[in-house]
Short mmCIF file of C-alpha atoms in Angstrom, two decimals:
data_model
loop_
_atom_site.label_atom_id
_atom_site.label_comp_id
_atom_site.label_asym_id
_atom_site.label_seq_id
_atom_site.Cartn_x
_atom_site.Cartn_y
_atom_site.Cartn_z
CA UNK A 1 8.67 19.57 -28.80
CA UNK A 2 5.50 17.62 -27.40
CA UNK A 3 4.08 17.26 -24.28
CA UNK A 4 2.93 13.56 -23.45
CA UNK A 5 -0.88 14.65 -23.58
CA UNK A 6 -1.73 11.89 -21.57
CA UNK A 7 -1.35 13.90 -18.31
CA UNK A 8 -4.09 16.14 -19.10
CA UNK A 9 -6.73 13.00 -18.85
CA UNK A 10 -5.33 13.33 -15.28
CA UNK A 11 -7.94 14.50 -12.65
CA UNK A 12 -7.01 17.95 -12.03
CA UNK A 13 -6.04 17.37 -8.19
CA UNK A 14 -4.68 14.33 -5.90
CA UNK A 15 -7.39 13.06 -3.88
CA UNK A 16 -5.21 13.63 -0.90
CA UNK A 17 -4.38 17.26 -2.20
CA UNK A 18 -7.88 18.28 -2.23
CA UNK A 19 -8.43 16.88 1.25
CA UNK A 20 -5.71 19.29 2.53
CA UNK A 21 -6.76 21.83 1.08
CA UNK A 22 -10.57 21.34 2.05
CA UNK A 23 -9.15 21.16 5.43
CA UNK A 24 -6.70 24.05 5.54
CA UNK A 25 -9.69 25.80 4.14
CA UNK A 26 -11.85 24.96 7.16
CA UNK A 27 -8.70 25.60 9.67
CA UNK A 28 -8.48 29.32 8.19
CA UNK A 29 -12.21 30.13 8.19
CA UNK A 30 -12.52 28.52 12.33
CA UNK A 31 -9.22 29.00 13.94
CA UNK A 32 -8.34 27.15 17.27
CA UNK A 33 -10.29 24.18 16.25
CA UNK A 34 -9.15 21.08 17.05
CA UNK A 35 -9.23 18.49 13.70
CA UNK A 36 -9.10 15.02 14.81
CA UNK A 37 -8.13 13.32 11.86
CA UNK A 38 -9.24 9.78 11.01
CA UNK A 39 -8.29 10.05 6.98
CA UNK A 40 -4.42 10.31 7.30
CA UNK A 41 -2.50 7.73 5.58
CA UNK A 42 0.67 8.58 7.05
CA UNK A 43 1.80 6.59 10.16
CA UNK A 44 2.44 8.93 13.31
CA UNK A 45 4.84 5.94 15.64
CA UNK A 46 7.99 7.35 15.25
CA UNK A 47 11.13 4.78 14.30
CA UNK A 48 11.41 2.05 16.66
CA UNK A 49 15.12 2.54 18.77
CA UNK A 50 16.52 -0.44 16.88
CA UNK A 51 16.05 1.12 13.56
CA UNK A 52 17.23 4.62 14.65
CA UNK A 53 20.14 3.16 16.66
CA UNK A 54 21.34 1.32 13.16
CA UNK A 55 20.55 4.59 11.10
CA UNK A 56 22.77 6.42 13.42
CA UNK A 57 25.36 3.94 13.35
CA UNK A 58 25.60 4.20 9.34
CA UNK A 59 25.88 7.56 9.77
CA UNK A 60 28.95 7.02 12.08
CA UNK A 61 30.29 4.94 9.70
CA UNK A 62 30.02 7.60 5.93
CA UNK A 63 32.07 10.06 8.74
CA UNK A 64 34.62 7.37 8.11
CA UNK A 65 37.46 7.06 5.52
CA UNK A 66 37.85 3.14 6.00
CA UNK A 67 34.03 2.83 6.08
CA UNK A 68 32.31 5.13 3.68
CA UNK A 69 29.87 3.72 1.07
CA UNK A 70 29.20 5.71 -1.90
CA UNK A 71 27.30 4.23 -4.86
CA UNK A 72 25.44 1.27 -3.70
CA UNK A 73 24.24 -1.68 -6.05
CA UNK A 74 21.43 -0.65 -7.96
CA UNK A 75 19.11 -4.15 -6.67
CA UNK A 76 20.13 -3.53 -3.18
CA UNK A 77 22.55 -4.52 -0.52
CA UNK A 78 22.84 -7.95 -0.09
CA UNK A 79 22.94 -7.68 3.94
CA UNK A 80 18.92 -6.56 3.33
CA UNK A 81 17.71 -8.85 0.68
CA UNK A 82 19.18 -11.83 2.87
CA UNK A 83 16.89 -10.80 5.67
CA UNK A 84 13.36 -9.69 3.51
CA UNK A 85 14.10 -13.66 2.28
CA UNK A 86 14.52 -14.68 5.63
CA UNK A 87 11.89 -12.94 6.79
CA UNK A 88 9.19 -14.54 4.16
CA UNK A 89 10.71 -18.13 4.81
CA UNK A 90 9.73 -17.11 8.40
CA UNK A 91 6.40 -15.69 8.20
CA UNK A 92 4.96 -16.61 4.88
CA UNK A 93 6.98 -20.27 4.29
CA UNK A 94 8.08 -18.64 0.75
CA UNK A 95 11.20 -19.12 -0.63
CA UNK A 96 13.07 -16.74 -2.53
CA UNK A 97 16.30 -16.38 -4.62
CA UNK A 98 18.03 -13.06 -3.25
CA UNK A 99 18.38 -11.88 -7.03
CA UNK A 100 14.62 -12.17 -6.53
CA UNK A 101 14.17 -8.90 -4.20
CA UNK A 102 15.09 -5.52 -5.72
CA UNK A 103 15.56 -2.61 -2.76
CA UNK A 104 13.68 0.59 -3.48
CA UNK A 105 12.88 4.20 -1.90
CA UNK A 106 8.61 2.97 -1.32
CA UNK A 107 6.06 0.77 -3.11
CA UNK A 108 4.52 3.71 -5.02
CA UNK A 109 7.23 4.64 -7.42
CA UNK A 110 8.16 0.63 -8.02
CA UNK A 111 4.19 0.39 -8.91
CA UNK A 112 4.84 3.26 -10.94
CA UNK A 113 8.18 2.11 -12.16
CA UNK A 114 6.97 -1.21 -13.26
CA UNK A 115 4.97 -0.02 -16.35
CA UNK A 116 8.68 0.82 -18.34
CA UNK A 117 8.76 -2.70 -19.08
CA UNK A 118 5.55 -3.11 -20.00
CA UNK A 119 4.22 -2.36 -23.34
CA UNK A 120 1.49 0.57 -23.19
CA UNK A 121 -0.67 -1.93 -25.44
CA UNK A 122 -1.48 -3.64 -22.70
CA UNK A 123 -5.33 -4.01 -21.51
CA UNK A 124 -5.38 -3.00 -17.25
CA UNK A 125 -7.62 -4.51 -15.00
CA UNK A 126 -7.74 -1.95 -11.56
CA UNK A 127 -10.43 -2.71 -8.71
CA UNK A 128 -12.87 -0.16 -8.08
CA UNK A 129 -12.49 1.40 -5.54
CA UNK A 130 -9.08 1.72 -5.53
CA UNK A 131 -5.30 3.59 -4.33
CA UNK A 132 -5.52 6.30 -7.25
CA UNK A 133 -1.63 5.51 -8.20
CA UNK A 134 -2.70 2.47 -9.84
CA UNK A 135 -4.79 4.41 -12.08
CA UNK A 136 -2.80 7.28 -12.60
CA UNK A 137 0.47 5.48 -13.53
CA UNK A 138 -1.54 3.74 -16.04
CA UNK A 139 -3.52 6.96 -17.55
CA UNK A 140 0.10 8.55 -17.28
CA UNK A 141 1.52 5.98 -20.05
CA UNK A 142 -1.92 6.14 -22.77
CA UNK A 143 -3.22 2.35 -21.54
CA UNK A 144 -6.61 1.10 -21.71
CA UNK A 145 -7.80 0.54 -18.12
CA UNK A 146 -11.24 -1.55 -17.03
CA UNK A 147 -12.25 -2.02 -13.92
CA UNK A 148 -13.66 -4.83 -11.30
CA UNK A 149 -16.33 -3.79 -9.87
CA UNK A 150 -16.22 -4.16 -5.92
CA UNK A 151 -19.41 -3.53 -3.86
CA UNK A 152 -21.11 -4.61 -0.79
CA UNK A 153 -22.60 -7.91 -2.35
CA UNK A 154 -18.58 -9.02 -2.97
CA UNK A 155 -17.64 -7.81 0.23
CA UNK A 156 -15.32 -5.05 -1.82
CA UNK A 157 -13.24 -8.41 -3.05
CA UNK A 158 -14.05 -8.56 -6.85
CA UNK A 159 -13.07 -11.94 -8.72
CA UNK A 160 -12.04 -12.74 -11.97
CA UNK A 161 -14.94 -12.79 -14.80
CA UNK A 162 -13.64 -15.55 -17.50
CA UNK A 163 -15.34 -13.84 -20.57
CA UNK A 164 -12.78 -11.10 -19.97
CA UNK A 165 -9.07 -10.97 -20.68
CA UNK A 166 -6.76 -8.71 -19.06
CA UNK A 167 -3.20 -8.05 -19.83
CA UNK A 168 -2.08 -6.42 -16.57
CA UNK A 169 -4.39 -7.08 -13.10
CA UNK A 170 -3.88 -4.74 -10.05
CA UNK A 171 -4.30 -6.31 -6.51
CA UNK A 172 -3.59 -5.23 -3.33
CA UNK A 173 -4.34 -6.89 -0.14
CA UNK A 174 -5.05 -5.86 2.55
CA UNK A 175 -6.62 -3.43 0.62
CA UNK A 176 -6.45 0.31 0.27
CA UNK A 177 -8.62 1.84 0.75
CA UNK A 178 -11.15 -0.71 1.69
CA UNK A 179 -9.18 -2.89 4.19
CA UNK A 180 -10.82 -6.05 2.70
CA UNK A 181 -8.42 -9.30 2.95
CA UNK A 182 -8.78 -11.96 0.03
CA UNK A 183 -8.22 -15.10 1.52
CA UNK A 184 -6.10 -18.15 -0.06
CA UNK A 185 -9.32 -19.44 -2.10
CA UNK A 186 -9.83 -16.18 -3.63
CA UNK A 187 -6.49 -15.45 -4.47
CA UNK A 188 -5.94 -19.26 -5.81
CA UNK A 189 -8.87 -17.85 -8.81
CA UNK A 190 -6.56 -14.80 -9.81
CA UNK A 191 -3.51 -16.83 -10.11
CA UNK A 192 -5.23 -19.51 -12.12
CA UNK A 193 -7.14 -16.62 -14.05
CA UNK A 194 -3.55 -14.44 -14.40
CA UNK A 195 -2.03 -17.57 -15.90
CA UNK A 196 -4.43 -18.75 -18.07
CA UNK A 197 -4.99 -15.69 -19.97
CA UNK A 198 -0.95 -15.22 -19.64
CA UNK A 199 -1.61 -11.93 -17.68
CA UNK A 200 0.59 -10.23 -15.39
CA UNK A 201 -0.73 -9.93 -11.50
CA UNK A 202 0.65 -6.73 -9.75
CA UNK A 203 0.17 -7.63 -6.25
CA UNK A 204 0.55 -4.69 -3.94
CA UNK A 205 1.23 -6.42 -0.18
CA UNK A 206 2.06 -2.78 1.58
CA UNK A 207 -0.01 -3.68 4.76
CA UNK A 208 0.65 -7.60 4.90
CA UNK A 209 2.17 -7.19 8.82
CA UNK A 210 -1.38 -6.09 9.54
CA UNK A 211 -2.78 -9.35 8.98
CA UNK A 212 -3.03 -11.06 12.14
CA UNK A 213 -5.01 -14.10 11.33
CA UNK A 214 -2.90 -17.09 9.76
CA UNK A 215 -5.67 -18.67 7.49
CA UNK A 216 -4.96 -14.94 6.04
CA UNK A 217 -2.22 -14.85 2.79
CA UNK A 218 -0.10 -12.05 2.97
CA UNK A 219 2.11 -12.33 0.08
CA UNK A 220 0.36 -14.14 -3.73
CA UNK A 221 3.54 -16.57 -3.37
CA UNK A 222 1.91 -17.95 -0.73
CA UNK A 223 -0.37 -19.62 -3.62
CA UNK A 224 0.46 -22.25 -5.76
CA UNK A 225 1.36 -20.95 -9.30
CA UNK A 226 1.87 -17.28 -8.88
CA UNK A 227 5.64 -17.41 -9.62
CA UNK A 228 4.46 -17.60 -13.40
CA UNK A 229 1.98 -14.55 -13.50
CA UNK A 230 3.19 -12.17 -10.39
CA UNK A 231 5.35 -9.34 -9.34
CA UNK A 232 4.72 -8.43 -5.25
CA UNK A 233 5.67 -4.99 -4.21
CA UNK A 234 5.78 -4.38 -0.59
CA UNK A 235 7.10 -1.38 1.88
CA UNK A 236 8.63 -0.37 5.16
CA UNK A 237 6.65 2.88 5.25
CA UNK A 238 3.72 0.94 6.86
CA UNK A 239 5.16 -1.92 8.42
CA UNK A 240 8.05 0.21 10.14
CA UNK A 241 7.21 3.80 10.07
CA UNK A 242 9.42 4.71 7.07
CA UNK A 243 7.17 7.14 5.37
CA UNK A 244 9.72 9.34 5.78
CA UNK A 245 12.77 7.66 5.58
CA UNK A 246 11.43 5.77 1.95
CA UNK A 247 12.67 2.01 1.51
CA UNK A 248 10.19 -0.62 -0.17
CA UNK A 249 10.93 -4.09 -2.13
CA UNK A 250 10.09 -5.49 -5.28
CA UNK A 251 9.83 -9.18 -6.11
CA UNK A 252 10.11 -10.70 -9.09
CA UNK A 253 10.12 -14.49 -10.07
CA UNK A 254 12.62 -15.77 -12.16
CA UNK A 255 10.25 -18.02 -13.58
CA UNK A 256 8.13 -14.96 -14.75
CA UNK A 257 8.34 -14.76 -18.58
CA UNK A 258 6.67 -12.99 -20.83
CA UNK A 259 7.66 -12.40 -24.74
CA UNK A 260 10.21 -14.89 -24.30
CA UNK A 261 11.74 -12.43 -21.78
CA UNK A 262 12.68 -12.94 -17.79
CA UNK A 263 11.17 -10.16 -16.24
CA UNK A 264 13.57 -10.22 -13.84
CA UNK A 265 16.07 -9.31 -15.97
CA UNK A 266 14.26 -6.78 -17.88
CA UNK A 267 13.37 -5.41 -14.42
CA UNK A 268 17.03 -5.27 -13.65
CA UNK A 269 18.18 -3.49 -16.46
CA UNK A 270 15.72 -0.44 -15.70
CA UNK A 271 16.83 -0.30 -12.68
CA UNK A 272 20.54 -0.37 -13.41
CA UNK A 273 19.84 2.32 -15.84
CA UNK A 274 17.30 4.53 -14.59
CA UNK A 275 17.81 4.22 -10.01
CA UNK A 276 21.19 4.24 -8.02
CA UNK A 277 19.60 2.62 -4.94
CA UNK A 278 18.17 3.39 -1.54
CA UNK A 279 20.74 4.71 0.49
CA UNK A 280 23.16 2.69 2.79
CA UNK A 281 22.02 4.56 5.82
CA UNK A 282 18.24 3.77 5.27
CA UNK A 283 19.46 0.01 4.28
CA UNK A 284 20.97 -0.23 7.72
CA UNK A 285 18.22 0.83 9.71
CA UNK A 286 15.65 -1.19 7.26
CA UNK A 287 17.69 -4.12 8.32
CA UNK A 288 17.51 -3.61 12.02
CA UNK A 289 13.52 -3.97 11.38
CA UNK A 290 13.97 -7.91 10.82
CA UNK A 291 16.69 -8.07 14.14
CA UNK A 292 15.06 -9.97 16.68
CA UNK A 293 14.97 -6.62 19.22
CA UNK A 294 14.12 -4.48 16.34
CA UNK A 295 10.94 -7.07 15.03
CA UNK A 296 9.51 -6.77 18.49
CA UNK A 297 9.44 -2.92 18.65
CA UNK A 298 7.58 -3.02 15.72
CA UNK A 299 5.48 -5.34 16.27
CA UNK A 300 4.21 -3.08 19.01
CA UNK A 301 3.70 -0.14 16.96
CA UNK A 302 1.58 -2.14 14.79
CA UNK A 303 -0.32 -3.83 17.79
CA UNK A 304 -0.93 0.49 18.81
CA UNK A 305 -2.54 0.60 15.09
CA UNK A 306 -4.40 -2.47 14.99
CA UNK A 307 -6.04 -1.29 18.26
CA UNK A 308 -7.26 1.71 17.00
CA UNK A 309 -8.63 0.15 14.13
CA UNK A 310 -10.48 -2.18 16.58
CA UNK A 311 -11.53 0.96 18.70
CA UNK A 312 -13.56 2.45 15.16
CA UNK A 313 -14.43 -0.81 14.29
CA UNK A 314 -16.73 -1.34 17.42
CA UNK A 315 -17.72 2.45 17.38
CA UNK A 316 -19.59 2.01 14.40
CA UNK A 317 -20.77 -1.26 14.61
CA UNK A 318 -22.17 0.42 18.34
CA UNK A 319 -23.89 3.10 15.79
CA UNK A 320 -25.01 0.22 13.17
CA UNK A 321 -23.09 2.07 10.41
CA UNK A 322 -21.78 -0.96 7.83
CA UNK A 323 -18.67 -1.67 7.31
CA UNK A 324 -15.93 -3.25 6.59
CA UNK A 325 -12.05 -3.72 7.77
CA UNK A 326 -10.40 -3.04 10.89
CA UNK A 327 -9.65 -6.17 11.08
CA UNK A 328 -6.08 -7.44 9.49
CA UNK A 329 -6.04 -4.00 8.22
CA UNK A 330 -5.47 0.04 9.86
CA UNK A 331 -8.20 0.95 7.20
CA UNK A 332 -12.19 0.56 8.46
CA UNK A 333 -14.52 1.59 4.70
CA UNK A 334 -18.02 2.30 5.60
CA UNK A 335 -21.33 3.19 4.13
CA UNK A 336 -21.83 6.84 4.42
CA UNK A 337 -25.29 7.68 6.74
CA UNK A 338 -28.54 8.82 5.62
CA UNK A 339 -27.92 8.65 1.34
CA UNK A 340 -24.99 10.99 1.36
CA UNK A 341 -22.78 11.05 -0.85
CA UNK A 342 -18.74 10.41 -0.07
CA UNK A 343 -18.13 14.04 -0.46
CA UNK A 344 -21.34 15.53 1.75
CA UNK A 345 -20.05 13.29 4.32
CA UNK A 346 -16.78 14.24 4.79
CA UNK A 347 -18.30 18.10 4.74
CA UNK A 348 -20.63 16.76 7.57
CA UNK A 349 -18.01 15.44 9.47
CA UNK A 350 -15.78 17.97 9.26
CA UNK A 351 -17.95 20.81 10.26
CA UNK A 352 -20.27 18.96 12.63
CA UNK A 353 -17.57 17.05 14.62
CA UNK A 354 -14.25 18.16 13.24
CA UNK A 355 -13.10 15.37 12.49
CA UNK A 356 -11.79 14.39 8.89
CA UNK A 357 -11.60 11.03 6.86
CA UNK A 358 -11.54 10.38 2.77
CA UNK A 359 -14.52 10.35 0.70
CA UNK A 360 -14.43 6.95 -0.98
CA UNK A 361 -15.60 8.80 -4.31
CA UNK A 362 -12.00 9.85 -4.62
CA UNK A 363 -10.67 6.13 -5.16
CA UNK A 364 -13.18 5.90 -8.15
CA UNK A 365 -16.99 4.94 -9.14
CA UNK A 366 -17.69 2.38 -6.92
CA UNK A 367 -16.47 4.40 -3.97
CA UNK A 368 -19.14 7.12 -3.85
CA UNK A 369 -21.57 6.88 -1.10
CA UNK A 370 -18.36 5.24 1.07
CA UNK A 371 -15.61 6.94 3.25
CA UNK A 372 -12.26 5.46 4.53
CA UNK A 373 -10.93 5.94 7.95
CA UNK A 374 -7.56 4.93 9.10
CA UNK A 375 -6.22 3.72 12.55
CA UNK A 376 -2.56 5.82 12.07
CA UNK A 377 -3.65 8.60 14.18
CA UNK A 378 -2.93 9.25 18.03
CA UNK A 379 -5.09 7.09 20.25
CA UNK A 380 -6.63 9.54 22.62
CA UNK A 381 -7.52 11.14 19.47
CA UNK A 382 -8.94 8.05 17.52
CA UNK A 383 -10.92 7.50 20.89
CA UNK A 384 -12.15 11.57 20.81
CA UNK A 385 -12.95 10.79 16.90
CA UNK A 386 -15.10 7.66 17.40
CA UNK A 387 -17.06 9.13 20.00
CA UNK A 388 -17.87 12.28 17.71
CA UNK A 389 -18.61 10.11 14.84
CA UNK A 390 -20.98 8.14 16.83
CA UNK A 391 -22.44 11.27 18.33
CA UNK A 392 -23.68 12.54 15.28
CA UNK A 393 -27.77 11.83 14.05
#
């Protein structure tokens, strides 16, 4: 017996492992210390009533002979994937089948997931800086992976370069961790790039309810041509607050086909084979996100975000630190003070104003000398956080 030896090209800790532990580390040595934490990536709303009134009404229902579920279908229920195509008809004016959306516990193991139909020949394009998944997945399964470059003269919004040809191309926007927002134009270049090198675009759309400004895409079927070269992934962890509860969707085109092969259907099988579905209970209360009660609640927890990302947004630009997001995004990336690097910055911040973020080093190359902050904390504390920041030489 073999191990897959792949793994051990792994980094040998999580970014957001060695956070914690930095932090616990700090805790331990200066107990009573307040931490005001501006790096979490979890959101901190709890459900909105709607959703917990239909999660508890599911749960009524399983106590019942006449209206237990057990196995659901593998894709989904059907009562769910009518409203996510609803939902993008609404907001997005996308069409899609219904056979189109595939239910799932969270975008990160469908981005994971994805790779068992894809041959580990295949060359990987992955910004840089990036959501370490994306790379890990990939190292995971033995693949070649390059990298886009994104930096301050590209806003952190790398394009295609033609003299290169990728195989599989990772985008996600809004971005993680940089919070940068490709518009329509930009976008419009990856599709036609995706498709003319026959490449597959994995668009991660996680923090599309975020975008607030409607020149803004927030899902690559909003451009012309991306049915042929794109799978979308997007989740209710963000958008709703289910980090805990884990439901996500998967889209993919029937029109996407690659070795004389649907995706779709090739994306079905695994799924049939390998998942047995999110449970009904979740589905119920996932559904309740897209009732007309239940899309205002949430709506307000994400207006609560958005403000706080507007409240460190204007805190640094009072301090002249660059950066970018905070805008159509919770996540603000910004140039760390004074030459330090990602990691001597969050040790600054930390001990000089306890307050914590993520070195950007830890989402790859082009992240050192950049940190992330995110606007999923409390609000008194987000204000208590800015003003330390700002405090600071």
């Amino acid at each position: 017996m073999k191990i897959n030896k792949n793994f051990l090209d792994l980094k040998d800790s999580y970014l957001f492992s060695t956070v914690a532990k930095k932090i616990k580390a700090y805790q331990e040595q200066n107990p009573g210390v307040e931490i005001y934490r501006l790096g979490i990536g979890d959101v901190t709303m709890p459900l909105v009533p709607a959703v917990i009134k239909a999660i508890h009404d599911a749960t009524d229902e399983m106590a019942q002979k006449s209206t237990f579920r057990g196995y659901g279908p593998e894709q989904g229920y059907d009562f769910l994937r009518e409203e996510i195509a609803k939902y993008y008809q609404r907001t997005k004016k996308v069409t899609l089948d219904m056979d189109e959306i595939f239910i799932s516990d969270g975008a990160k193991s469908d981005l994971g997931n994805i790779l068992d139909i894809l041959d580990p020949s295949n060359k990987v394009l992955i910004p840089d800086p990036v959501y370490p998944a994306y790379v890990d997945t990939n190292v995971m399964a033995g693949r070649k992976i390059d990298t886009a470059e994104g930096n301050q003269s590209n806003s952190f919004k790398p394009m295609p370069d033609k003299n290169y040809k990728a195989d599989i191309i990772y985008l996600c926007s809004p971005n993680n961790p940089t919070g940068a927002v490709y518009t329509h134009a930009e976008l419009k270049a990856w599709v036609d790039y995706a498709n003319e090198c026959k490449a597959l675009i994995i668009f991660d759309s996680a923090y599309e309810a975020f975008v607030g400004d409607p020149t803004l895409p927030r899902s690559i079927f909003e451009i012309e041509g991306a049915r042929t070269c794109a799978i979308e992934f997007c989740s209710f962890s963000k958008t709703a607050g289910f980090t805990g509860t884990r439901c996500g969707y998967t889209v993919v085109p029937k029109e996407l086909v690659f070795d004389n092969t649907k995706l779709n259907s090739l994306w079905n099988r695994r799924q049939c084979t390998k998942f047995n579905g999110v449970p009904y209970i979740i589905q119920k209360g996932a559904q309740a996100v897209f009732s007309e009660e239940g899309f205002k609640q949430i709506m307000e927890n994400i207006a609560y975000y958005k403000e706080n990302a507007r409240i460190i947004h204007e805190g640094l630009e009072k301090k002249g630190i660059w950066h970018i997001g905070g805008i159509n995004s919770p996540y603000i990336w910004l140039k760390c003070p004074n030459g330090m690097t990602s990691w001597e910055y969050f040790d600054h911040l930390l001990t000089k104003a306890n307050v914590v973020g993520t070195p950007g080093a830890g989402f790859g190359n082009m992240g050192e000398g950049y940190f992330r902050l995110t606007a999923f904390g409390d609000r008194e504390k987000t204000i208590e956080a800015v003003k330390r920041i700002i405090a600071l030489s």
